[in-house]
Amino acid sequence: NAGVTQTPKFQVLKTGQSMTLQCAQDMNHEYMSWYRQDPGMGLRLIHYSVGAGITDQGEVPNGYNVSRSTTEDFPLRLLSAAPSQTSVYFCASSSYGKSSTDTQYFGPGTRLTVL
Amino acid sequence: AQSVAQPEDQVNVAEGNPLTVKCTYSVSGNPYLFWYVQYPNRGLQFLLKYITGDNLVKGSYGFEAEFNKSQTSFHLKKPSALVSDSALYFCAVRDIGKGYQLIWGAGTKLIIKP
């Protein structure tokens, strides 16, 4: 199993550009989420999904869109990049439901710089 | 409101000495508690969790954590630190009565000196 994969590893954007961060998992997990990590602030939840076709907003959703057309994939779209979106982005997945162990599995991260 | 506090930005320990990384939490119901570790330029890795049962939880790499309900704490411990334990450690909590999301602490940088 590859676990959780993310592409690209690094990206530099200019203000106003759009892009999609890719996330895929091969563990058949229902729950997937996107976080951003900024120094001294821990992880902040951007969007999450509890299954294909179902998404919801987290703590800091503004400027980001998500979709979940399949169980495996959960892309994050930046609509119009801003310098405040410079961060490291992590995708995570876990099983979901009463039998869930709640353990989240993280991808390696995407380091995004917006100039 | 749910919250997690890691009161120390950084903890310095000499190799071979015991280490403690502190975590306190606030939830209205019963908590699920987690510790994750992040090595430089890597994603987070699961270390251990408390769901129910024995207050002392053992995890990966020789780490353990003690759940203390009266003090609302879940401190991470290891009897003898290794230089390779140097990393960023995150505590997280889920209020099982309030949805599925984890609430994360800000992280504690652990530095083990030879």
PDB file of C-alpha atoms in Angstrom:
ATOM      1  CA  ASN A   1       0.000   0.000   0.000  1.00  0.00           C
ATOM      2  CA  ALA A   2       1.230   3.476  -0.848  1.00  0.00           C
ATOM      3  CA  GLY A   3      -0.888   4.983   1.951  1.00  0.00           C
ATOM      4  CA  VAL A   4      -1.637   8.674   1.400  1.00  0.00           C
ATOM      5  CA  THR A   5       0.106  10.356  -1.524  1.00  0.00           C
ATOM      6  CA  GLN A   6       0.247  14.053  -2.324  1.00  0.00           C
ATOM      7  CA  THR A   7       1.436  15.940  -5.385  1.00  0.00           C
ATOM      8  CA  PRO A   8       3.246  18.183  -5.934  1.00  0.00           C
ATOM      9  CA  LYS A   9       5.793  18.269  -3.105  1.00  0.00           C
ATOM     10  CA  PHE A  10       6.667  21.912  -3.768  1.00  0.00           C
ATOM     11  CA  GLN A  11       4.890  24.686  -5.647  1.00  0.00           C
ATOM     12  CA  VAL A  12       5.460  28.384  -6.190  1.00  0.00           C
ATOM     13  CA  LEU A  13       2.540  30.495  -7.398  1.00  0.00           C
ATOM     14  CA  LYS A  14       2.021  34.126  -8.193  1.00  0.00           C
ATOM     15  CA  THR A  15      -0.802  36.014  -6.533  1.00  0.00           C
ATOM     16  CA  GLY A  16      -4.062  35.369  -8.360  1.00  0.00           C
ATOM     17  CA  GLN A  17      -3.050  32.066  -9.935  1.00  0.00           C
ATOM     18  CA  SER A  18      -5.108  28.950  -9.324  1.00  0.00           C
ATOM     19  CA  MET A  19      -3.975  25.394  -8.798  1.00  0.00           C
ATOM     20  CA  THR A  20      -5.048  22.008  -7.492  1.00  0.00           C
ATOM     21  CA  LEU A  21      -3.238  20.006  -4.840  1.00  0.00           C
ATOM     22  CA  GLN A  22      -3.751  16.303  -5.369  1.00  0.00           C
ATOM     23  CA  CYS A  23      -4.367  13.738  -2.637  1.00  0.00           C
ATOM     24  CA  ALA A  24      -5.021  10.027  -3.006  1.00  0.00           C
ATOM     25  CA  GLN A  25      -5.265   7.108  -0.585  1.00  0.00           C
ATOM     26  CA  ASP A  26      -5.419   3.378  -1.221  1.00  0.00           C
ATOM     27  CA  MET A  27      -6.719   2.236   2.169  1.00  0.00           C
ATOM     28  CA  ASN A  28     -10.416   2.527   1.302  1.00  0.00           C
ATOM     29  CA  HIS A  29     -10.856   5.163   4.027  1.00  0.00           C
ATOM     30  CA  GLU A  30     -14.135   7.025   4.127  1.00  0.00           C
ATOM     31  CA  TYR A  31     -12.807  10.091   5.943  1.00  0.00           C
ATOM     32  CA  MET A  32     -10.363  12.456   4.250  1.00  0.00           C
ATOM     33  CA  SER A  33      -9.261  15.913   5.245  1.00  0.00           C
ATOM     34  CA  TRP A  34      -7.001  18.791   4.309  1.00  0.00           C
ATOM     35  CA  TYR A  35      -4.957  20.738   6.841  1.00  0.00           C
ATOM     36  CA  ARG A  36      -2.595  23.629   6.626  1.00  0.00           C
ATOM     37  CA  GLN A  37       0.370  23.896   8.958  1.00  0.00           C
ATOM     38  CA  ASP A  38       1.805  27.264   9.873  1.00  0.00           C
ATOM     39  CA  PRO A  39       4.588  27.876  12.423  1.00  0.00           C
ATOM     40  CA  GLY A  40       3.306  28.002  16.001  1.00  0.00           C
ATOM     41  CA  MET A  41      -0.282  27.297  14.985  1.00  0.00           C
ATOM     42  CA  GLY A  42      -0.429  23.535  14.773  1.00  0.00           C
ATOM     43  CA  LEU A  43      -2.736  22.060  12.170  1.00  0.00           C
ATOM     44  CA  ARG A  44      -5.848  23.848  11.012  1.00  0.00           C
ATOM     45  CA  LEU A  45      -8.590  21.980   9.205  1.00  0.00           C
ATOM     46  CA  ILE A  46      -9.533  23.410   5.810  1.00  0.00           C
ATOM     47  CA  HIS A  47     -12.129  20.955   4.445  1.00  0.00           C
ATOM     48  CA  TYR A  48     -13.064  17.382   5.093  1.00  0.00           C
ATOM     49  CA  SER A  49     -15.142  14.592   3.596  1.00  0.00           C
ATOM     50  CA  VAL A  50     -16.859  11.597   5.174  1.00  0.00           C
ATOM     51  CA  GLY A  51     -17.416   9.799   1.887  1.00  0.00           C
ATOM     52  CA  ALA A  52     -17.706  10.167  -1.855  1.00  0.00           C
ATOM     53  CA  GLY A  53     -19.993  13.052  -2.749  1.00  0.00           C
ATOM     54  CA  ILE A  54     -19.932  14.522   0.770  1.00  0.00           C
ATOM     55  CA  THR A  55     -17.730  17.439   1.796  1.00  0.00           C
ATOM     56  CA  ASP A  56     -17.851  20.061   4.521  1.00  0.00           C
ATOM     57  CA  GLN A  57     -15.933  23.069   5.727  1.00  0.00           C
ATOM     58  CA  GLY A  58     -13.397  23.055   8.491  1.00  0.00           C
ATOM     59  CA  GLU A  59     -11.908  25.887  10.493  1.00  0.00           C
ATOM     60  CA  VAL A  60     -10.288  27.859   7.626  1.00  0.00           C
ATOM     61  CA  PRO A  61     -12.152  27.114   4.355  1.00  0.00           C
ATOM     62  CA  ASN A  62     -12.047  30.530   2.670  1.00  0.00           C
ATOM     63  CA  GLY A  63     -10.165  30.550  -0.619  1.00  0.00           C
ATOM     64  CA  TYR A  64     -10.255  26.775  -1.016  1.00  0.00           C
ATOM     65  CA  ASN A  65     -12.610  24.332  -2.718  1.00  0.00           C
ATOM     66  CA  VAL A  66     -12.780  20.557  -2.550  1.00  0.00           C
ATOM     67  CA  SER A  67     -14.666  17.730  -4.210  1.00  0.00           C
ATOM     68  CA  ARG A  68     -14.872  14.002  -3.551  1.00  0.00           C
ATOM     69  CA  SER A  69     -15.973  12.121  -6.637  1.00  0.00           C
ATOM     70  CA  THR A  70     -14.310   8.858  -5.579  1.00  0.00           C
ATOM     71  CA  THR A  71     -13.327   7.265  -2.281  1.00  0.00           C
ATOM     72  CA  GLU A  72      -9.644   7.428  -3.248  1.00  0.00           C
ATOM     73  CA  ASP A  73      -9.186  11.060  -4.322  1.00  0.00           C
ATOM     74  CA  PHE A  74      -9.682  14.348  -2.509  1.00  0.00           C
ATOM     75  CA  PRO A  75      -8.203  17.298  -4.430  1.00  0.00           C
ATOM     76  CA  LEU A  76      -7.864  20.772  -2.921  1.00  0.00           C
ATOM     77  CA  ARG A  77      -8.291  23.747  -5.228  1.00  0.00           C
ATOM     78  CA  LEU A  78      -6.935  27.210  -4.626  1.00  0.00           C
ATOM     79  CA  LEU A  79      -9.167  29.541  -6.588  1.00  0.00           C
ATOM     80  CA  SER A  80      -7.049  32.703  -6.585  1.00  0.00           C
ATOM     81  CA  ALA A  81      -3.844  32.307  -4.620  1.00  0.00           C
ATOM     82  CA  ALA A  82      -2.900  34.909  -2.011  1.00  0.00           C
ATOM     83  CA  PRO A  83       0.345  35.298  -0.020  1.00  0.00           C
ATOM     84  CA  SER A  84      -1.627  34.370   3.137  1.00  0.00           C
ATOM     85  CA  GLN A  85      -2.002  30.891   1.652  1.00  0.00           C
ATOM     86  CA  THR A  86       1.731  30.287   1.819  1.00  0.00           C
ATOM     87  CA  SER A  87       1.883  27.215   4.025  1.00  0.00           C
ATOM     88  CA  VAL A  88       2.498  23.493   4.171  1.00  0.00           C
ATOM     89  CA  TYR A  89      -0.584  21.487   3.245  1.00  0.00           C
ATOM     90  CA  PHE A  90      -1.283  18.008   4.525  1.00  0.00           C
ATOM     91  CA  CYS A  91      -3.897  15.532   3.406  1.00  0.00           C
ATOM     92  CA  ALA A  92      -5.016  12.853   5.859  1.00  0.00           C
ATOM     93  CA  SER A  93      -7.373   9.892   5.814  1.00  0.00           C
ATOM     94  CA  SER A  94      -8.923   7.523   8.323  1.00  0.00           C
ATOM     95  CA  SER A  95     -11.691   5.022   8.680  1.00  0.00           C
ATOM     96  CA  TYR A  96     -15.001   6.425   9.829  1.00  0.00           C
ATOM     97  CA  GLY A  97     -17.919   5.210  11.860  1.00  0.00           C
ATOM     98  CA  LYS A  98     -18.581   3.380  15.084  1.00  0.00           C
ATOM     99  CA  SER A  99     -15.846   0.855  14.454  1.00  0.00           C
ATOM    100  CA  SER A 100     -13.328   3.518  13.510  1.00  0.00           C
ATOM    101  CA  THR A 101     -10.042   3.621  15.333  1.00  0.00           C
ATOM    102  CA  ASP A 102      -9.800   7.337  14.551  1.00  0.00           C
ATOM    103  CA  THR A 103      -6.127   7.047  13.628  1.00  0.00           C
ATOM    104  CA  GLN A 104      -5.361   9.498  10.847  1.00  0.00           C
ATOM    105  CA  TYR A 105      -2.779   8.713   8.200  1.00  0.00           C
ATOM    106  CA  PHE A 106      -0.973  11.681   6.707  1.00  0.00           C
ATOM    107  CA  GLY A 107       0.557  12.356   3.346  1.00  0.00           C
ATOM    108  CA  PRO A 108       4.086  13.819   3.040  1.00  0.00           C
ATOM    109  CA  GLY A 109       2.808  17.362   2.495  1.00  0.00           C
ATOM    110  CA  THR A 110       2.923  20.061  -0.177  1.00  0.00           C
ATOM    111  CA  ARG A 111       4.993  23.161   0.522  1.00  0.00           C
ATOM    112  CA  LEU A 112       3.278  26.096  -1.207  1.00  0.00           C
ATOM    113  CA  THR A 113       4.708  29.563  -1.633  1.00  0.00           C
ATOM    114  CA  VAL A 114       2.589  32.391  -3.022  1.00  0.00           C
ATOM    115  CA  LEU A 115       4.535  35.427  -4.213  1.00  0.00           C
TER     116      LEU A 115
ATOM    117  CA  ALA B   1     -15.179  25.270  23.491  1.00  0.00           C
ATOM    118  CA  GLN B   2     -12.920  22.367  22.719  1.00  0.00           C
ATOM    119  CA  SER B   3      -9.218  23.090  22.930  1.00  0.00           C
ATOM    120  CA  VAL B   4      -5.802  21.538  23.345  1.00  0.00           C
ATOM    121  CA  ALA B   5      -2.824  23.235  24.955  1.00  0.00           C
ATOM    122  CA  GLN B   6       0.813  22.297  24.703  1.00  0.00           C
ATOM    123  CA  PRO B   7       2.356  24.763  27.135  1.00  0.00           C
ATOM    124  CA  GLU B   8       5.976  24.334  26.015  1.00  0.00           C
ATOM    125  CA  ASP B   9       7.150  25.449  22.596  1.00  0.00           C
ATOM    126  CA  GLN B  10      10.371  23.521  23.077  1.00  0.00           C
ATOM    127  CA  VAL B  11      11.695  20.864  25.436  1.00  0.00           C
ATOM    128  CA  ASN B  12      15.411  20.122  25.781  1.00  0.00           C
ATOM    129  CA  VAL B  13      16.561  16.807  27.236  1.00  0.00           C
ATOM    130  CA  ALA B  14      19.934  15.098  27.463  1.00  0.00           C
ATOM    131  CA  GLU B  15      20.218  11.717  25.781  1.00  0.00           C
ATOM    132  CA  GLY B  16      19.468   8.898  28.229  1.00  0.00           C
ATOM    133  CA  ASN B  17      17.340  11.077  30.510  1.00  0.00           C
ATOM    134  CA  PRO B  18      13.569  10.677  30.828  1.00  0.00           C
ATOM    135  CA  LEU B  19      11.432  13.048  28.799  1.00  0.00           C
ATOM    136  CA  THR B  20       7.956  14.510  29.223  1.00  0.00           C
ATOM    137  CA  VAL B  21       5.982  16.529  26.691  1.00  0.00           C
ATOM    138  CA  LYS B  22       2.918  18.108  28.228  1.00  0.00           C
ATOM    139  CA  CYS B  23      -0.637  18.297  26.896  1.00  0.00           C
ATOM    140  CA  THR B  24      -3.844  19.502  28.502  1.00  0.00           C
ATOM    141  CA  TYR B  25      -7.270  19.494  26.927  1.00  0.00           C
ATOM    142  CA  SER B  26     -10.757  20.868  27.310  1.00  0.00           C
ATOM    143  CA  VAL B  27     -13.824  19.068  25.991  1.00  0.00           C
ATOM    144  CA  SER B  28     -17.365  18.898  27.249  1.00  0.00           C
ATOM    145  CA  GLY B  29     -17.731  15.148  26.903  1.00  0.00           C
ATOM    146  CA  ASN B  30     -15.478  12.119  26.865  1.00  0.00           C
ATOM    147  CA  PRO B  31     -12.231  12.628  24.968  1.00  0.00           C
ATOM    148  CA  TYR B  32     -10.321  10.592  22.484  1.00  0.00           C
ATOM    149  CA  LEU B  33      -6.675  11.708  22.821  1.00  0.00           C
ATOM    150  CA  PHE B  34      -3.795  11.298  20.407  1.00  0.00           C
ATOM    151  CA  TRP B  35      -0.094  11.964  20.056  1.00  0.00           C
ATOM    152  CA  TYR B  36       1.547  12.375  16.662  1.00  0.00           C
ATOM    153  CA  VAL B  37       5.181  13.001  15.743  1.00  0.00           C
ATOM    154  CA  GLN B  38       6.545  14.966  12.806  1.00  0.00           C
ATOM    155  CA  TYR B  39      10.128  14.555  11.645  1.00  0.00           C
ATOM    156  CA  PRO B  40      11.660  17.342   9.530  1.00  0.00           C
ATOM    157  CA  ASN B  41      10.061  17.705   6.099  1.00  0.00           C
ATOM    158  CA  ARG B  42       7.752  14.768   6.711  1.00  0.00           C
ATOM    159  CA  GLY B  43       4.073  14.226   7.372  1.00  0.00           C
ATOM    160  CA  LEU B  44       2.725  13.420  10.810  1.00  0.00           C
ATOM    161  CA  GLN B  45       2.973   9.885  12.136  1.00  0.00           C
ATOM    162  CA  PHE B  46       0.671   8.341  14.734  1.00  0.00           C
ATOM    163  CA  LEU B  47       2.330   7.501  18.075  1.00  0.00           C
ATOM    164  CA  LEU B  48      -0.449   6.467  20.436  1.00  0.00           C
ATOM    165  CA  LYS B  49      -3.998   7.135  21.513  1.00  0.00           C
ATOM    166  CA  TYR B  50      -6.306   6.922  24.496  1.00  0.00           C
ATOM    167  CA  ILE B  51      -9.873   5.851  23.847  1.00  0.00           C
ATOM    168  CA  THR B  52     -10.930   4.128  27.044  1.00  0.00           C
ATOM    169  CA  GLY B  53      -9.607   1.709  29.654  1.00  0.00           C
ATOM    170  CA  ASP B  54      -6.156   1.781  31.217  1.00  0.00           C
ATOM    171  CA  ASN B  55      -4.949   5.311  31.856  1.00  0.00           C
ATOM    172  CA  LEU B  56      -1.381   4.424  30.808  1.00  0.00           C
ATOM    173  CA  VAL B  57      -1.138   3.976  27.075  1.00  0.00           C
ATOM    174  CA  LYS B  58       1.901   2.516  25.340  1.00  0.00           C
ATOM    175  CA  GLY B  59       2.777   3.452  21.798  1.00  0.00           C
ATOM    176  CA  SER B  60       5.440   3.352  19.133  1.00  0.00           C
ATOM    177  CA  TYR B  61       9.194   3.865  19.645  1.00  0.00           C
ATOM    178  CA  GLY B  62       9.000   3.296  23.415  1.00  0.00           C
ATOM    179  CA  PHE B  63       6.697   6.237  24.093  1.00  0.00           C
ATOM    180  CA  GLU B  64       3.833   6.152  26.553  1.00  0.00           C
ATOM    181  CA  ALA B  65       1.250   8.621  27.764  1.00  0.00           C
ATOM    182  CA  GLU B  66      -0.822   8.921  30.901  1.00  0.00           C
ATOM    183  CA  PHE B  67      -4.431  10.024  30.802  1.00  0.00           C
ATOM    184  CA  ASN B  68      -5.420  12.008  33.891  1.00  0.00           C
ATOM    185  CA  LYS B  69      -9.094  12.902  33.864  1.00  0.00           C
ATOM    186  CA  SER B  70      -9.048  15.080  36.973  1.00  0.00           C
ATOM    187  CA  GLN B  71      -6.193  17.204  35.606  1.00  0.00           C
ATOM    188  CA  THR B  72      -7.451  16.952  31.997  1.00  0.00           C
ATOM    189  CA  SER B  73      -3.957  16.038  30.909  1.00  0.00           C
ATOM    190  CA  PHE B  74      -2.367  13.549  28.543  1.00  0.00           C
ATOM    191  CA  HIS B  75       1.403  13.926  28.905  1.00  0.00           C
ATOM    192  CA  LEU B  76       3.768  12.043  26.625  1.00  0.00           C
ATOM    193  CA  LYS B  77       6.677  10.268  28.275  1.00  0.00           C
ATOM    194  CA  LYS B  78       9.703   8.129  27.546  1.00  0.00           C
ATOM    195  CA  PRO B  79      12.034   6.655  30.178  1.00  0.00           C
ATOM    196  CA  SER B  80      15.264   7.168  28.233  1.00  0.00           C
ATOM    197  CA  ALA B  81      15.525   9.687  25.404  1.00  0.00           C
ATOM    198  CA  LEU B  82      17.364   9.058  22.146  1.00  0.00           C
ATOM    199  CA  VAL B  83      18.845  11.694  19.829  1.00  0.00           C
ATOM    200  CA  SER B  84      16.581  10.250  17.122  1.00  0.00           C
ATOM    201  CA  ASP B  85      13.528  11.275  19.201  1.00  0.00           C
ATOM    202  CA  SER B  86      14.221  14.898  18.251  1.00  0.00           C
ATOM    203  CA  ALA B  87      11.134  16.022  16.345  1.00  0.00           C
ATOM    204  CA  LEU B  88       7.923  18.045  16.581  1.00  0.00           C
ATOM    205  CA  TYR B  89       5.206  16.451  18.709  1.00  0.00           C
ATOM    206  CA  PHE B  90       1.508  17.188  18.441  1.00  0.00           C
ATOM    207  CA  CYS B  91      -1.293  16.397  20.848  1.00  0.00           C
ATOM    208  CA  ALA B  92      -4.860  16.177  19.510  1.00  0.00           C
ATOM    209  CA  VAL B  93      -8.298  15.554  20.988  1.00  0.00           C
ATOM    210  CA  ARG B  94     -11.637  14.503  19.664  1.00  0.00           C
ATOM    211  CA  ASP B  95     -14.786  15.130  21.631  1.00  0.00           C
ATOM    212  CA  ILE B  96     -16.735  11.990  20.816  1.00  0.00           C
ATOM    213  CA  GLY B  97     -20.006  13.777  21.395  1.00  0.00           C
ATOM    214  CA  LYS B  98     -19.230  16.649  19.076  1.00  0.00           C
ATOM    215  CA  GLY B  99     -18.409  15.293  15.653  1.00  0.00           C
ATOM    216  CA  TYR B 100     -15.421  13.704  14.087  1.00  0.00           C
ATOM    217  CA  GLN B 101     -12.806  16.434  13.755  1.00  0.00           C
ATOM    218  CA  LEU B 102      -9.607  16.464  15.741  1.00  0.00           C
ATOM    219  CA  ILE B 103      -8.549  19.585  17.600  1.00  0.00           C
ATOM    220  CA  TRP B 104      -4.768  20.023  17.507  1.00  0.00           C
ATOM    221  CA  GLY B 105      -2.264  21.566  19.844  1.00  0.00           C
ATOM    222  CA  ALA B 106       0.349  23.975  18.474  1.00  0.00           C
ATOM    223  CA  GLY B 107       3.132  21.435  18.771  1.00  0.00           C
ATOM    224  CA  THR B 108       6.217  21.035  20.974  1.00  0.00           C
ATOM    225  CA  LYS B 109       9.698  20.822  19.537  1.00  0.00           C
ATOM    226  CA  LEU B 110      11.685  18.148  21.354  1.00  0.00           C
ATOM    227  CA  ILE B 111      15.457  18.422  21.195  1.00  0.00           C
ATOM    228  CA  ILE B 112      17.577  15.599  22.547  1.00  0.00           C
ATOM    229  CA  LYS B 113      21.217  16.535  23.057  1.00  0.00           C
ATOM    230  CA  PRO B 114      23.992  13.899  22.967  1.00  0.00           C
TER     231      PRO B 114
END
